[in-house]
Amino acid sequence: MAELGAGNLPLGDPVFNYQEHELNERLKRLYPAVNEEETPLPRSWSPKDKYSYIGLSQNNLRVHYKGHGKNHKDAASVRATHPIPAACGIYYFEVKIVSKGRDGYMGIGLSAQGVNMNRLPGWDKHSYGYHGDDGHSFCSSGTGQPYGPTFTTGDVIGCCVNLINNTCFYTKNGISLGVAFTDLPPNLYPTVGLQTPGEIVDANFGQQPFVFDIEDYMSEWRAKIHGMIARFPIGERLGEWQTVLQNMVSSYLVHHGYCATATAFARATETMIQEDQTSIKNRQRIQKLVLAGRVGEAIEATQQLYPSLLERNPNLLFMLKCRQFVEMVNGTDSEVRCLTIRSPKSQDSYPGSPSLSPHHGAATTHLHTGGSNSPTCSNGVTLTNKSKNHSGKYPSASSSASSSTSSSPSSINYSESNSSDSTKSQPHSTNSTQETSDSEMEIETEHYTNGVVEGSSARIMNGTYKHEEILQPDDNSIGNGVTDEVCSNGRQLCGGNQAAIERMIQFGRELQALNEQLCREYGKNATHKKMLQDAFSLLAYSDPWNCPVGQQLDPTQRESLCSALNSAILESQNLPKQPPLMLALGQATECVQLMARVRSGSCSFARVDNFLH
């Protein structure tokens, strides 16, 4: 049980919360390689790991002596709550002398778990201390060595552990006193000891800025480590390594669909692109649709270009459908956008997609509207029935959907369009069958950030469309408890259109039916359940964009789904679903972190991220 005294702040106190936030931020900045879930940092003295003559207060940061103080047998120490994590690389804490008490017999230092707490730090094996009464350093011995000046009331003593070279030095009032100990063992705890009445000290484990500029000292060591890496000899294999790296960069550009850049890089480095340009651009188009919130069109394009891919990946299909529902709420998916926007370009924003007229939902989206018993959602995608036992219960996609998919000219137009040079632009017309040019579909040539597209006639801004021909919303309330109320930010559910809201509700029923079918065929899935609940919960709030589950509507939430779909397409084409460059970086990062955790202190200052800028 912690000893509480004056100055303790309750957990809910705003001042305490602010101090905790400042502490967390400072510790993250000082020790970025430390994972506190695995190896917590010392943050206070331990009320369980101390001698009885030690009293704690001020949230276990203040230590006072409450023994007799007659001789060395009355000495008492306390250890911090946790040992110093190896991943720190360099660790530092400070102790302020509030009162030197009667004699100032105080010791500040380090000790291993199990070292006797009825002693001052430094007197026993695996214990190290700097004492205030004589300025001596004690290294696992009762006999001290001259080290630094004495310290008394008002002084601030710092202790720095360098886990790179296993040394320790102290500071006094911000000035380094030089190395005190070498060859330190691992897993040492910050420790402080007192011996005479009236002695009081306060610890600073990062709660306040340090007097000593420890960040500058860390920067010096970080520069040393980076210099060592930069000077590492490569030798005669330089050419071989360059070829490997160039291939990795090329595959990375191809993976993310940067076709023009990949082509230019291949030309400059004389490397080969492993994937056909048509395939790259097809993936690029699908990614662009997902990031623009037009998930329904992305599903259709995927089904047309990569038949049966989504049927073989029911989890991915369900993720896409849930995201499509969210985008309907946002007003960005074509199933509802076509009901609120009148624009020739918006009615054929994707080659081969059905007409986006208001009749599209009823006539050409291949929807099964048979109520909750129908497991098929829109976009002509359905799961393949696994056995004859299911054939009577779960109808497959309609024949019109199958014929539309197989006979659609878009599957041919893609190849023809993508084979052209990406710098050439095809003539445009207002016809709904016009192919979009490569220059428009090239992500790199268009400002594109987090799913927000700028420069087109129908601009996507934070999940809503701005267009000069948006239909005015009806004033009437919509059924099922959903109204076209204007939110505080000016946005409206499904763009404020009644028909669009009704279509969204119908799609929600179909999505629920798809979930029930997946449960029957594959068993219950907690992830699917949570995904569906979160999506449907958006309708429970008058302002979905500012509600507990409103983060789903953030365009950045599209990125993970886009990546998952892209990886699935690549895997279906027998290509790596993750670019080798990312795998190599991930492995290097994990290796460096692992080495830092097992006492390779220099790895704490060799973060891979530092070499990517």
Coordinates of C-alpha atoms in Angstrom, one line a residue:
M1 CA 0.0 0.0 0.0
A2 CA 1.4 3.3 -1.0
E3 CA 2.1 5.9 1.7
L4 CA 0.2 9.0 0.8
G5 CA 0.9 12.4 2.2
A6 CA 0.3 16.0 1.5
G7 CA 0.7 16.9 -2.1
N8 CA -0.8 13.7 -3.5
L9 CA -3.2 14.4 -6.4
P10 CA -6.2 12.2 -7.0
L11 CA -6.3 10.3 -10.3
G12 CA -9.2 12.4 -11.7
D13 CA -7.7 15.7 -10.9
P14 CA -7.1 17.9 -14.0
V15 CA -3.7 18.9 -12.8
F16 CA -2.7 15.3 -12.3
N17 CA -4.0 14.3 -15.7
Y18 CA -2.0 17.2 -17.3
Q19 CA 1.2 16.1 -15.4
E20 CA 0.7 12.5 -16.6
H21 CA 0.3 13.7 -20.2
E22 CA 3.5 15.7 -19.9
L23 CA 5.3 12.8 -18.4
N24 CA 4.2 10.4 -21.1
E25 CA 5.2 12.8 -23.9
R26 CA 8.6 13.4 -22.4
L27 CA 9.3 9.7 -21.9
K28 CA 8.3 8.9 -25.4
R29 CA 10.6 11.6 -26.7
L30 CA 13.5 10.4 -24.6
Y31 CA 13.0 6.7 -25.0
P32 CA 11.2 6.1 -28.4
A33 CA 12.5 2.5 -28.6
V34 CA 11.0 1.4 -25.3
N35 CA 7.7 -0.5 -25.4
E36 CA 6.2 0.2 -22.0
E37 CA 3.7 -2.6 -22.4
E38 CA 6.7 -5.0 -22.3
T39 CA 9.2 -3.1 -20.2
P40 CA 7.7 -0.2 -18.2
L41 CA 9.9 2.7 -17.4
P42 CA 10.5 3.8 -13.8
R43 CA 8.0 6.5 -12.9
S44 CA 8.1 6.6 -9.1
W45 CA 9.6 4.9 -6.0
S46 CA 8.2 1.5 -5.1
P47 CA 6.2 1.4 -1.8
K48 CA 6.8 -2.4 -1.7
D49 CA 10.6 -2.4 -2.4
K50 CA 12.0 -0.3 0.5
Y51 CA 13.2 -0.5 4.0
S52 CA 10.8 0.4 6.8
Y53 CA 12.7 3.6 7.8
I54 CA 11.8 5.1 4.4
G55 CA 8.6 7.1 4.1
L56 CA 7.0 8.1 0.7
S57 CA 4.8 10.9 -0.3
Q58 CA 4.0 13.3 -3.2
N59 CA 2.8 10.4 -5.4
N60 CA 5.7 8.3 -4.3
L61 CA 8.3 10.8 -5.6
R62 CA 9.3 12.3 -2.3
V63 CA 11.5 10.2 0.1
H64 CA 12.0 11.1 3.8
Y65 CA 13.9 9.3 6.5
K66 CA 11.9 8.2 9.6
G67 CA 14.5 6.0 11.4
H68 CA 16.7 6.5 14.4
G69 CA 19.8 7.5 12.5
K70 CA 22.3 6.4 15.2
N71 CA 24.8 4.5 12.9
H72 CA 25.2 2.8 9.6
K73 CA 22.8 0.0 10.7
D74 CA 20.0 2.5 10.5
A75 CA 20.6 3.2 6.8
A76 CA 17.6 2.7 4.5
S77 CA 17.0 2.7 0.8
V78 CA 14.2 2.4 -1.8
R79 CA 14.2 1.2 -5.4
A80 CA 12.1 2.5 -8.3
T81 CA 9.0 0.6 -9.4
H82 CA 10.8 -0.9 -12.5
P83 CA 14.3 -1.6 -13.7
I84 CA 15.8 0.5 -16.5
P85 CA 14.8 -1.0 -19.8
A86 CA 17.7 -2.0 -22.1
A87 CA 15.9 -0.4 -25.0
C88 CA 16.5 3.1 -23.5
G89 CA 20.0 3.1 -24.8
I90 CA 20.7 6.0 -22.4
Y91 CA 18.6 6.5 -19.2
Y92 CA 18.6 9.5 -16.9
F93 CA 16.9 10.6 -13.7
E94 CA 17.5 13.4 -11.2
V95 CA 17.1 13.8 -7.4
K96 CA 16.7 17.1 -5.7
I97 CA 17.9 17.5 -2.1
V98 CA 15.0 19.1 -0.3
S99 CA 16.8 18.8 3.1
K100 CA 20.2 17.3 4.0
G101 CA 18.8 16.6 7.5
R102 CA 21.1 16.1 10.4
D103 CA 24.3 14.7 8.7
G104 CA 23.5 14.5 4.9
Y105 CA 24.3 10.8 4.8
M106 CA 22.5 10.4 1.4
G107 CA 23.3 8.0 -1.5
I108 CA 22.0 8.2 -5.0
G109 CA 22.5 5.4 -7.5
L110 CA 21.5 2.0 -8.8
S111 CA 21.0 -1.5 -7.5
A112 CA 19.8 -4.9 -8.7
Q113 CA 16.7 -6.6 -7.5
G114 CA 17.2 -8.4 -4.2
V115 CA 20.0 -6.1 -2.9
N116 CA 19.6 -5.4 0.9
M117 CA 17.6 -2.2 1.4
N118 CA 18.9 -1.8 4.9
R119 CA 22.0 -0.2 3.4
L120 CA 23.0 2.8 1.3
P121 CA 23.4 2.3 -2.4
G122 CA 26.9 1.1 -3.4
W123 CA 27.8 -0.8 -0.2
D124 CA 26.8 -4.3 -1.5
K125 CA 27.3 -6.4 -4.6
H126 CA 25.4 -5.1 -7.7
S127 CA 24.9 -1.8 -6.0
Y128 CA 26.3 1.6 -7.0
G129 CA 26.1 5.0 -5.3
Y130 CA 27.3 8.5 -5.1
H131 CA 27.2 9.8 -1.5
G132 CA 26.6 13.4 -0.4
D133 CA 28.5 13.6 2.8
D134 CA 32.0 12.9 1.3
G135 CA 31.5 13.0 -2.5
H136 CA 32.8 9.4 -2.9
S137 CA 31.5 6.8 -5.3
F138 CA 30.8 3.3 -4.0
C139 CA 31.0 0.4 -6.4
S140 CA 29.7 -2.8 -4.7
S141 CA 31.9 -2.1 -1.7
G142 CA 31.8 -0.4 1.7
T143 CA 35.0 1.5 0.7
G144 CA 34.4 4.5 -1.4
Q145 CA 36.6 6.2 -4.0
P146 CA 37.0 10.0 -4.4
Y147 CA 34.7 11.0 -7.3
G148 CA 33.0 14.4 -7.0
P149 CA 31.9 17.3 -4.7
T150 CA 29.7 16.9 -1.8
F151 CA 26.0 17.8 -2.2
T152 CA 23.5 19.4 0.2
T153 CA 20.2 21.1 0.5
G154 CA 19.0 22.7 -2.8
D155 CA 21.4 20.7 -5.1
V156 CA 20.1 18.5 -7.9
I157 CA 22.0 15.3 -8.6
G158 CA 21.5 13.4 -11.8
C159 CA 22.4 9.8 -12.6
C160 CA 22.9 8.7 -16.2
V161 CA 23.2 5.1 -17.3
N162 CA 24.7 4.6 -20.7
L163 CA 23.5 1.1 -21.9
I164 CA 25.6 1.4 -25.0
N165 CA 29.0 1.2 -23.2
N166 CA 27.6 0.1 -19.8
T167 CA 28.9 3.1 -17.9
C168 CA 27.3 5.5 -15.4
F169 CA 28.0 9.2 -14.7
Y170 CA 26.5 11.7 -12.4
T171 CA 25.7 15.4 -12.7
K172 CA 25.4 18.2 -10.1
N173 CA 23.2 21.1 -10.9
G174 CA 23.3 20.4 -14.6
I175 CA 27.1 19.8 -14.9
S176 CA 28.5 16.4 -15.7
L177 CA 31.0 15.0 -13.1
G178 CA 32.5 12.3 -15.4
V179 CA 32.2 8.5 -15.5
A180 CA 31.7 7.0 -12.1
F181 CA 31.2 3.3 -12.9
T182 CA 32.0 0.9 -15.8
D183 CA 31.0 -2.6 -16.7
L184 CA 27.5 -2.3 -15.2
P185 CA 25.3 -5.4 -15.2
P186 CA 21.8 -5.3 -16.7
N187 CA 18.4 -4.7 -15.1
L188 CA 19.4 -2.1 -12.5
Y189 CA 16.9 0.0 -10.6
P190 CA 17.2 3.7 -9.8
T191 CA 17.9 3.8 -6.0
V192 CA 18.2 6.3 -3.3
G193 CA 19.3 5.8 0.4
L194 CA 19.1 8.0 3.5
Q195 CA 20.5 7.5 7.0
T196 CA 19.9 10.5 9.4
P197 CA 16.7 12.2 10.6
G198 CA 15.4 15.2 8.5
E199 CA 16.8 13.9 5.2
I200 CA 14.3 14.5 2.3
V201 CA 14.7 14.2 -1.4
D202 CA 12.5 14.5 -4.5
A203 CA 12.9 12.3 -7.6
N204 CA 12.3 13.4 -11.2
F205 CA 11.9 10.5 -13.6
G206 CA 10.7 12.8 -16.3
Q207 CA 7.8 14.5 -14.5
Q208 CA 9.6 17.8 -15.0
P209 CA 12.3 19.1 -17.5
F210 CA 15.7 18.0 -16.3
V211 CA 18.4 20.4 -15.2
F212 CA 21.0 18.6 -17.2
D213 CA 20.6 18.7 -21.0
I214 CA 20.2 14.9 -21.4
E215 CA 18.7 15.3 -24.9
D216 CA 21.9 16.9 -26.2
Y217 CA 23.9 14.1 -24.7
M218 CA 21.6 11.6 -26.4
S219 CA 22.0 13.5 -29.7
E220 CA 25.7 13.1 -29.6
W221 CA 25.5 9.4 -29.2
R222 CA 22.8 9.1 -31.8
A223 CA 25.2 10.9 -34.3
K224 CA 28.0 8.5 -33.3
I225 CA 25.8 5.5 -34.0
H226 CA 24.6 6.9 -37.3
G227 CA 28.2 7.6 -38.3
M228 CA 29.1 4.0 -37.6
I229 CA 26.3 2.8 -39.8
A230 CA 27.2 5.2 -42.6
R231 CA 30.9 4.1 -42.5
F232 CA 30.1 0.4 -42.5
P233 CA 32.2 -1.2 -45.3
I234 CA 30.2 -2.5 -48.2
G235 CA 33.2 -3.7 -50.3
E236 CA 33.1 -5.4 -53.6
R237 CA 29.4 -6.3 -53.5
L238 CA 28.2 -2.7 -53.9
G239 CA 27.0 -3.3 -57.5
E240 CA 25.1 -6.5 -56.5
W241 CA 23.4 -4.7 -53.6
Q242 CA 22.5 -1.7 -55.8
T243 CA 20.7 -4.1 -58.2
V244 CA 18.7 -5.7 -55.4
L245 CA 17.7 -2.3 -54.0
Q246 CA 16.7 -1.0 -57.4
N247 CA 14.5 -4.0 -58.0
M248 CA 12.9 -3.5 -54.5
V249 CA 12.2 0.2 -55.3
S250 CA 10.7 -0.8 -58.6
S251 CA 8.4 -3.4 -57.1
Y252 CA 7.3 -0.9 -54.5
L253 CA 6.3 1.6 -57.1
V254 CA 4.5 -1.1 -59.1
H255 CA 2.7 -2.4 -56.0
H256 CA 1.2 1.0 -55.2
G257 CA 0.2 1.6 -58.8
Y258 CA 2.6 4.4 -59.6
C259 CA 2.8 3.3 -63.2
A260 CA 4.5 6.4 -64.8
T261 CA 7.1 6.7 -62.0
A262 CA 7.8 2.9 -62.2
T263 CA 8.3 3.2 -65.9
A264 CA 10.6 6.2 -65.6
F265 CA 12.6 4.5 -62.8
A266 CA 13.0 1.3 -64.8
R267 CA 14.2 3.3 -67.7
A268 CA 16.7 5.2 -65.6
T269 CA 18.1 2.1 -63.8
E270 CA 17.7 -0.3 -66.7
T271 CA 15.6 -2.7 -64.6
M272 CA 12.6 -4.7 -65.6
I273 CA 9.0 -4.2 -64.4
Q274 CA 7.6 -7.5 -63.3
E275 CA 3.9 -6.7 -63.9
D276 CA 2.2 -5.7 -67.1
Q277 CA 1.3 -2.0 -67.4
T278 CA -2.3 -2.9 -68.1
S279 CA -2.5 -4.8 -64.8
I280 CA -0.9 -2.0 -62.9
K281 CA -3.3 0.6 -64.2
N282 CA -6.3 -1.7 -63.5
R283 CA -5.3 -1.9 -59.9
Q284 CA -4.6 1.8 -59.8
R285 CA -8.1 2.6 -61.0
I286 CA -9.6 0.4 -58.4
Q287 CA -7.5 1.9 -55.6
K288 CA -8.5 5.4 -56.7
L289 CA -12.2 4.5 -56.5
V290 CA -11.8 3.1 -53.0
L291 CA -9.9 6.1 -51.8
A292 CA -12.5 8.4 -53.3
G293 CA -15.2 6.6 -51.4
R294 CA -16.8 5.0 -54.5
V295 CA -16.6 1.5 -53.1
G296 CA -19.6 0.2 -55.1
E297 CA -17.9 1.0 -58.4
A298 CA -14.6 -0.5 -57.0
I299 CA -16.5 -3.8 -56.3
E300 CA -17.9 -3.8 -59.8
A301 CA -14.5 -3.1 -61.4
T302 CA -12.9 -5.8 -59.3
Q303 CA -15.6 -8.3 -60.3
Q304 CA -15.2 -7.4 -64.0
L305 CA -11.4 -7.4 -64.1
Y306 CA -10.7 -10.2 -61.6
P307 CA -13.7 -12.6 -61.8
S308 CA -14.4 -14.7 -58.7
L309 CA -11.7 -12.9 -56.6
L310 CA -14.3 -11.5 -54.1
E311 CA -16.2 -14.8 -54.1
R312 CA -13.1 -16.5 -52.9
N313 CA -12.4 -13.9 -50.3
P314 CA -15.7 -13.5 -48.3
N315 CA -14.0 -11.6 -45.5
L316 CA -12.7 -9.0 -48.0
L317 CA -16.1 -8.8 -49.7
F318 CA -17.8 -8.2 -46.4
M319 CA -15.3 -5.5 -45.5
L320 CA -16.0 -3.8 -48.8
K321 CA -19.7 -4.0 -48.3
C322 CA -19.5 -2.5 -44.8
R323 CA -17.4 0.3 -46.2
Q324 CA -19.8 0.9 -49.0
F325 CA -22.6 1.3 -46.4
V326 CA -20.5 3.9 -44.6
E327 CA -19.8 5.7 -47.8
M328 CA -23.5 5.8 -48.4
V329 CA -24.0 7.5 -45.1
N330 CA -21.2 9.9 -46.2
G331 CA -23.0 10.5 -49.5
T332 CA -19.9 9.5 -51.6
D333 CA -20.9 6.0 -52.9
S334 CA -22.4 6.0 -56.4
E335 CA -25.5 4.1 -55.2
V336 CA -26.7 7.2 -53.4
R337 CA -24.6 9.9 -55.1
C338 CA -26.4 9.3 -58.3
L339 CA -29.6 10.3 -56.6
T340 CA -28.2 13.6 -55.4
I341 CA -25.8 14.7 -58.2
R342 CA -26.6 15.4 -61.8
S343 CA -23.5 15.5 -63.9
P344 CA -22.5 13.8 -67.1
K345 CA -19.0 13.1 -65.7
S346 CA -20.3 11.7 -62.4
Q347 CA -22.7 9.4 -64.3
D348 CA -19.8 7.7 -66.0
S349 CA -16.8 8.1 -63.7
Y350 CA -15.7 4.6 -64.4
P351 CA -15.5 2.8 -67.7
G352 CA -18.2 0.1 -68.1
S353 CA -20.0 1.0 -64.9
P354 CA -23.8 1.1 -65.1
S355 CA -25.6 4.4 -65.7
L356 CA -25.8 6.4 -62.6
S357 CA -29.2 7.7 -63.3
P358 CA -31.8 7.7 -60.5
H359 CA -33.2 4.5 -62.1
H360 CA -29.8 2.8 -61.7
G361 CA -30.6 1.2 -58.4
A362 CA -33.8 -0.4 -59.6
A363 CA -32.8 -1.5 -63.1
T364 CA -29.1 -2.1 -63.6
T365 CA -27.2 -2.7 -60.3
H366 CA -28.3 -6.4 -60.1
L367 CA -29.8 -6.0 -56.7
H368 CA -31.7 -8.7 -55.0
T369 CA -34.5 -6.9 -53.1
G370 CA -36.2 -9.9 -51.7
G371 CA -36.0 -8.7 -48.2
S372 CA -34.0 -10.2 -45.4
N373 CA -34.0 -13.7 -47.0
S374 CA -31.9 -12.5 -49.9
P375 CA -28.2 -12.8 -49.2
T376 CA -26.9 -10.9 -52.2
C377 CA -25.9 -7.3 -52.0
S378 CA -25.5 -5.0 -55.0
N379 CA -22.7 -4.7 -57.5
G380 CA -23.3 -8.1 -59.1
V381 CA -21.2 -9.9 -56.5
T382 CA -22.4 -13.0 -54.6
L383 CA -20.8 -15.8 -52.7
T384 CA -20.3 -19.1 -54.4
N385 CA -22.6 -21.7 -52.9
K386 CA -20.5 -24.4 -51.3
S387 CA -22.9 -27.4 -51.5
K388 CA -26.2 -28.6 -53.0
N389 CA -27.7 -28.3 -49.5
H390 CA -27.4 -24.5 -49.9
S391 CA -28.6 -24.3 -53.5
G392 CA -32.3 -24.0 -52.6
K393 CA -31.7 -21.4 -49.9
Y394 CA -29.1 -19.1 -51.3
P395 CA -29.7 -18.0 -54.9
S396 CA -26.6 -17.1 -56.9
A397 CA -26.2 -13.9 -58.8
S398 CA -28.9 -13.4 -61.4
S399 CA -28.4 -14.3 -65.0
S400 CA -28.5 -10.7 -65.9
A401 CA -25.6 -10.0 -63.6
S402 CA -23.5 -12.8 -65.0
S403 CA -24.2 -11.8 -68.6
S404 CA -23.5 -8.2 -67.8
T405 CA -20.2 -9.1 -66.3
S406 CA -19.0 -11.4 -69.1
S407 CA -20.3 -9.2 -71.9
S408 CA -19.3 -5.8 -70.6
P409 CA -17.1 -3.9 -73.0
S410 CA -15.2 -2.5 -70.1
S411 CA -13.1 -5.7 -69.7
I412 CA -11.8 -5.1 -73.3
N413 CA -11.6 -1.3 -73.0
Y414 CA -9.3 -1.5 -70.0
S415 CA -6.7 -3.3 -72.0
E416 CA -7.0 -1.0 -74.9
S417 CA -6.9 2.2 -72.8
N418 CA -4.1 1.1 -70.5
S419 CA -1.8 0.1 -73.3
S420 CA -1.5 3.7 -74.4
D421 CA 1.2 6.0 -73.1
S422 CA 0.3 7.5 -69.8
T423 CA 1.1 11.0 -71.0
K424 CA -1.4 10.9 -73.8
S425 CA -5.0 12.0 -73.1
Q426 CA -8.0 10.6 -74.9
P427 CA -10.7 12.9 -76.2
H428 CA -13.6 13.3 -73.8
S429 CA -17.3 13.6 -74.4
T430 CA -20.3 13.7 -72.2
N431 CA -21.5 10.3 -73.3
S432 CA -21.8 7.8 -70.4
T433 CA -19.6 5.2 -72.2
Q434 CA -16.5 7.5 -72.6
E435 CA -13.3 6.0 -71.4
T436 CA -11.3 8.0 -68.8
S437 CA -7.8 8.9 -70.0
D438 CA -4.7 7.5 -68.5
S439 CA -3.4 10.9 -67.5
E440 CA -6.5 11.4 -65.3
M441 CA -6.3 7.9 -63.8
E442 CA -2.6 8.3 -63.0
I443 CA -2.7 9.0 -59.3
E444 CA 0.7 10.8 -59.4
T445 CA -0.6 13.5 -61.8
E446 CA -3.5 14.5 -59.5
H447 CA -3.3 16.0 -56.1
Y448 CA -4.6 13.2 -53.9
T449 CA -4.4 13.0 -50.2
N450 CA -6.3 10.6 -47.9
G451 CA -9.0 10.0 -50.3
V452 CA -9.7 13.6 -51.1
V453 CA -9.6 14.4 -54.8
E454 CA -9.1 17.9 -56.0
G455 CA -9.4 19.2 -59.5
S456 CA -12.5 17.3 -60.8
S457 CA -15.9 18.9 -61.4
A458 CA -17.4 16.9 -58.5
R459 CA -14.9 17.5 -55.7
I460 CA -14.7 15.1 -52.8
M461 CA -14.0 17.2 -49.7
N462 CA -13.9 15.3 -46.3
G463 CA -16.4 12.7 -47.4
T464 CA -18.9 15.0 -49.1
Y465 CA -19.4 16.1 -52.7
K466 CA -19.4 19.8 -53.8
H467 CA -21.2 20.3 -57.1
E468 CA -23.1 23.0 -58.7
E469 CA -26.0 20.7 -59.5
I470 CA -26.7 19.0 -56.1
L471 CA -30.4 18.3 -55.7
Q472 CA -32.1 20.1 -52.9
P473 CA -33.2 17.8 -50.1
D474 CA -36.8 17.1 -49.3
D475 CA -38.3 18.7 -46.2
N476 CA -40.2 15.6 -45.2
S477 CA -39.0 13.2 -42.6
I478 CA -37.7 9.9 -43.9
G479 CA -39.0 6.6 -42.5
N480 CA -37.2 4.2 -40.2
G481 CA -36.3 7.0 -37.8
V482 CA -33.8 8.7 -40.2
T483 CA -34.4 12.3 -41.1
D484 CA -32.7 14.7 -43.5
E485 CA -31.7 17.0 -40.6
V486 CA -28.9 19.3 -41.4
C487 CA -25.9 18.6 -39.1
S488 CA -24.0 21.3 -37.3
N489 CA -21.2 21.0 -39.9
G490 CA -23.6 21.5 -42.8
R491 CA -23.4 17.9 -44.0
Q492 CA -26.5 15.7 -44.4
L493 CA -27.1 12.0 -44.4
C494 CA -26.8 10.7 -47.9
G495 CA -26.6 14.2 -49.1
G496 CA -30.0 14.9 -47.7
N497 CA -31.9 13.1 -50.5
Q498 CA -34.9 10.9 -49.4
A499 CA -34.5 8.4 -52.2
A500 CA -30.8 8.0 -51.4
I501 CA -31.6 7.4 -47.7
E502 CA -34.2 4.8 -48.7
R503 CA -31.6 3.1 -50.9
M504 CA -29.1 3.1 -48.1
I505 CA -31.6 1.5 -45.7
Q506 CA -32.4 -1.2 -48.3
F507 CA -28.7 -1.8 -48.8
G508 CA -28.3 -2.2 -45.0
R509 CA -30.9 -5.0 -45.1
E510 CA -29.0 -6.7 -47.9
L511 CA -25.8 -6.3 -45.9
Q512 CA -27.4 -7.9 -42.9
A513 CA -28.6 -10.8 -45.1
L514 CA -25.1 -11.3 -46.4
N515 CA -23.8 -11.4 -42.8
E516 CA -26.4 -14.1 -42.0
Q517 CA -25.3 -16.1 -45.0
L518 CA -21.6 -15.9 -44.0
C519 CA -22.5 -17.0 -40.5
R520 CA -24.4 -20.1 -41.8
E521 CA -21.5 -21.0 -44.2
Y522 CA -18.5 -20.2 -42.2
G523 CA -19.7 -19.8 -38.6
K524 CA -20.0 -16.7 -36.4
N525 CA -17.4 -14.0 -36.9
A526 CA -16.9 -11.5 -34.1
T527 CA -15.0 -9.1 -36.4
H528 CA -17.9 -9.0 -38.9
K529 CA -20.4 -8.5 -36.1
K530 CA -18.4 -5.5 -34.7
M531 CA -17.9 -4.1 -38.2
L532 CA -21.7 -4.3 -38.9
Q533 CA -22.7 -2.8 -35.6
D534 CA -20.3 0.1 -36.0
A535 CA -21.6 0.8 -39.5
F536 CA -25.2 0.6 -38.5
S537 CA -24.6 2.7 -35.4
L538 CA -24.0 5.7 -37.5
L539 CA -27.8 5.9 -38.1
A540 CA -28.4 6.3 -34.4
Y541 CA -27.1 9.8 -34.3
S542 CA -28.5 13.0 -35.8
D543 CA -24.9 14.1 -36.7
P544 CA -23.0 10.9 -37.7
W545 CA -19.8 12.9 -38.4
N546 CA -19.6 14.0 -34.7
C547 CA -20.5 10.9 -32.8
P548 CA -18.6 8.1 -30.9
V549 CA -18.4 6.0 -34.1
G550 CA -18.0 8.9 -36.5
Q551 CA -14.3 8.2 -37.1
Q552 CA -15.6 5.6 -39.7
L553 CA -16.5 8.5 -42.0
D554 CA -13.0 9.9 -42.0
P555 CA -11.6 9.4 -45.5
T556 CA -8.3 8.1 -44.0
Q557 CA -10.3 5.0 -42.9
R558 CA -10.4 4.0 -46.6
E559 CA -6.7 3.4 -46.8
S560 CA -6.4 0.1 -45.0
L561 CA -9.3 -1.3 -47.0
C562 CA -7.6 -0.1 -50.2
S563 CA -4.4 -1.8 -49.2
A564 CA -6.2 -5.1 -48.4
L565 CA -8.0 -5.1 -51.8
N566 CA -4.8 -4.3 -53.6
S567 CA -2.9 -7.1 -51.9
A568 CA -5.7 -9.6 -52.6
I569 CA -5.6 -8.7 -56.3
L570 CA -1.8 -9.1 -56.5
E571 CA -2.0 -12.4 -54.7
S572 CA -4.6 -13.7 -57.2
Q573 CA -2.1 -12.8 -60.0
N574 CA 0.7 -14.8 -58.3
L575 CA 2.5 -11.6 -57.4
P576 CA 3.8 -10.7 -53.9
K577 CA 0.9 -9.2 -51.8
Q578 CA 3.4 -7.1 -50.0
P579 CA 6.3 -5.3 -51.7
P580 CA 9.7 -6.7 -50.8
L581 CA 10.9 -3.2 -49.8
M582 CA 8.2 -3.1 -47.1
L583 CA 9.0 -6.6 -45.9
A584 CA 12.7 -5.8 -45.7
L585 CA 12.1 -2.6 -43.8
G586 CA 9.7 -4.4 -41.4
Q587 CA 12.2 -7.1 -40.8
A588 CA 15.0 -4.6 -40.2
T589 CA 12.8 -2.6 -37.8
E590 CA 11.9 -5.8 -35.8
C591 CA 15.5 -6.9 -35.7
V592 CA 16.7 -3.5 -34.4
Q593 CA 14.0 -3.4 -31.8
L594 CA 14.8 -7.0 -30.7
M595 CA 18.5 -6.2 -30.4
A596 CA 17.7 -3.1 -28.4
R597 CA 15.6 -5.2 -26.0
V598 CA 18.4 -7.7 -25.4
R599 CA 21.0 -5.1 -24.4
S600 CA 22.5 -4.1 -27.7
G601 CA 22.2 -0.5 -26.5
S602 CA 23.4 1.2 -29.7
C603 CA 20.3 -0.2 -31.5
S604 CA 18.2 2.1 -29.5
F605 CA 19.7 5.0 -31.5
A606 CA 19.5 3.1 -34.9
R607 CA 15.9 3.4 -35.7
V608 CA 15.1 2.5 -39.3
D609 CA 12.8 5.5 -39.6
N610 CA 15.8 7.9 -39.2
F611 CA 17.3 6.7 -42.4
L612 CA 14.1 7.0 -44.5
H613 CA 14.2 10.8 -44.8

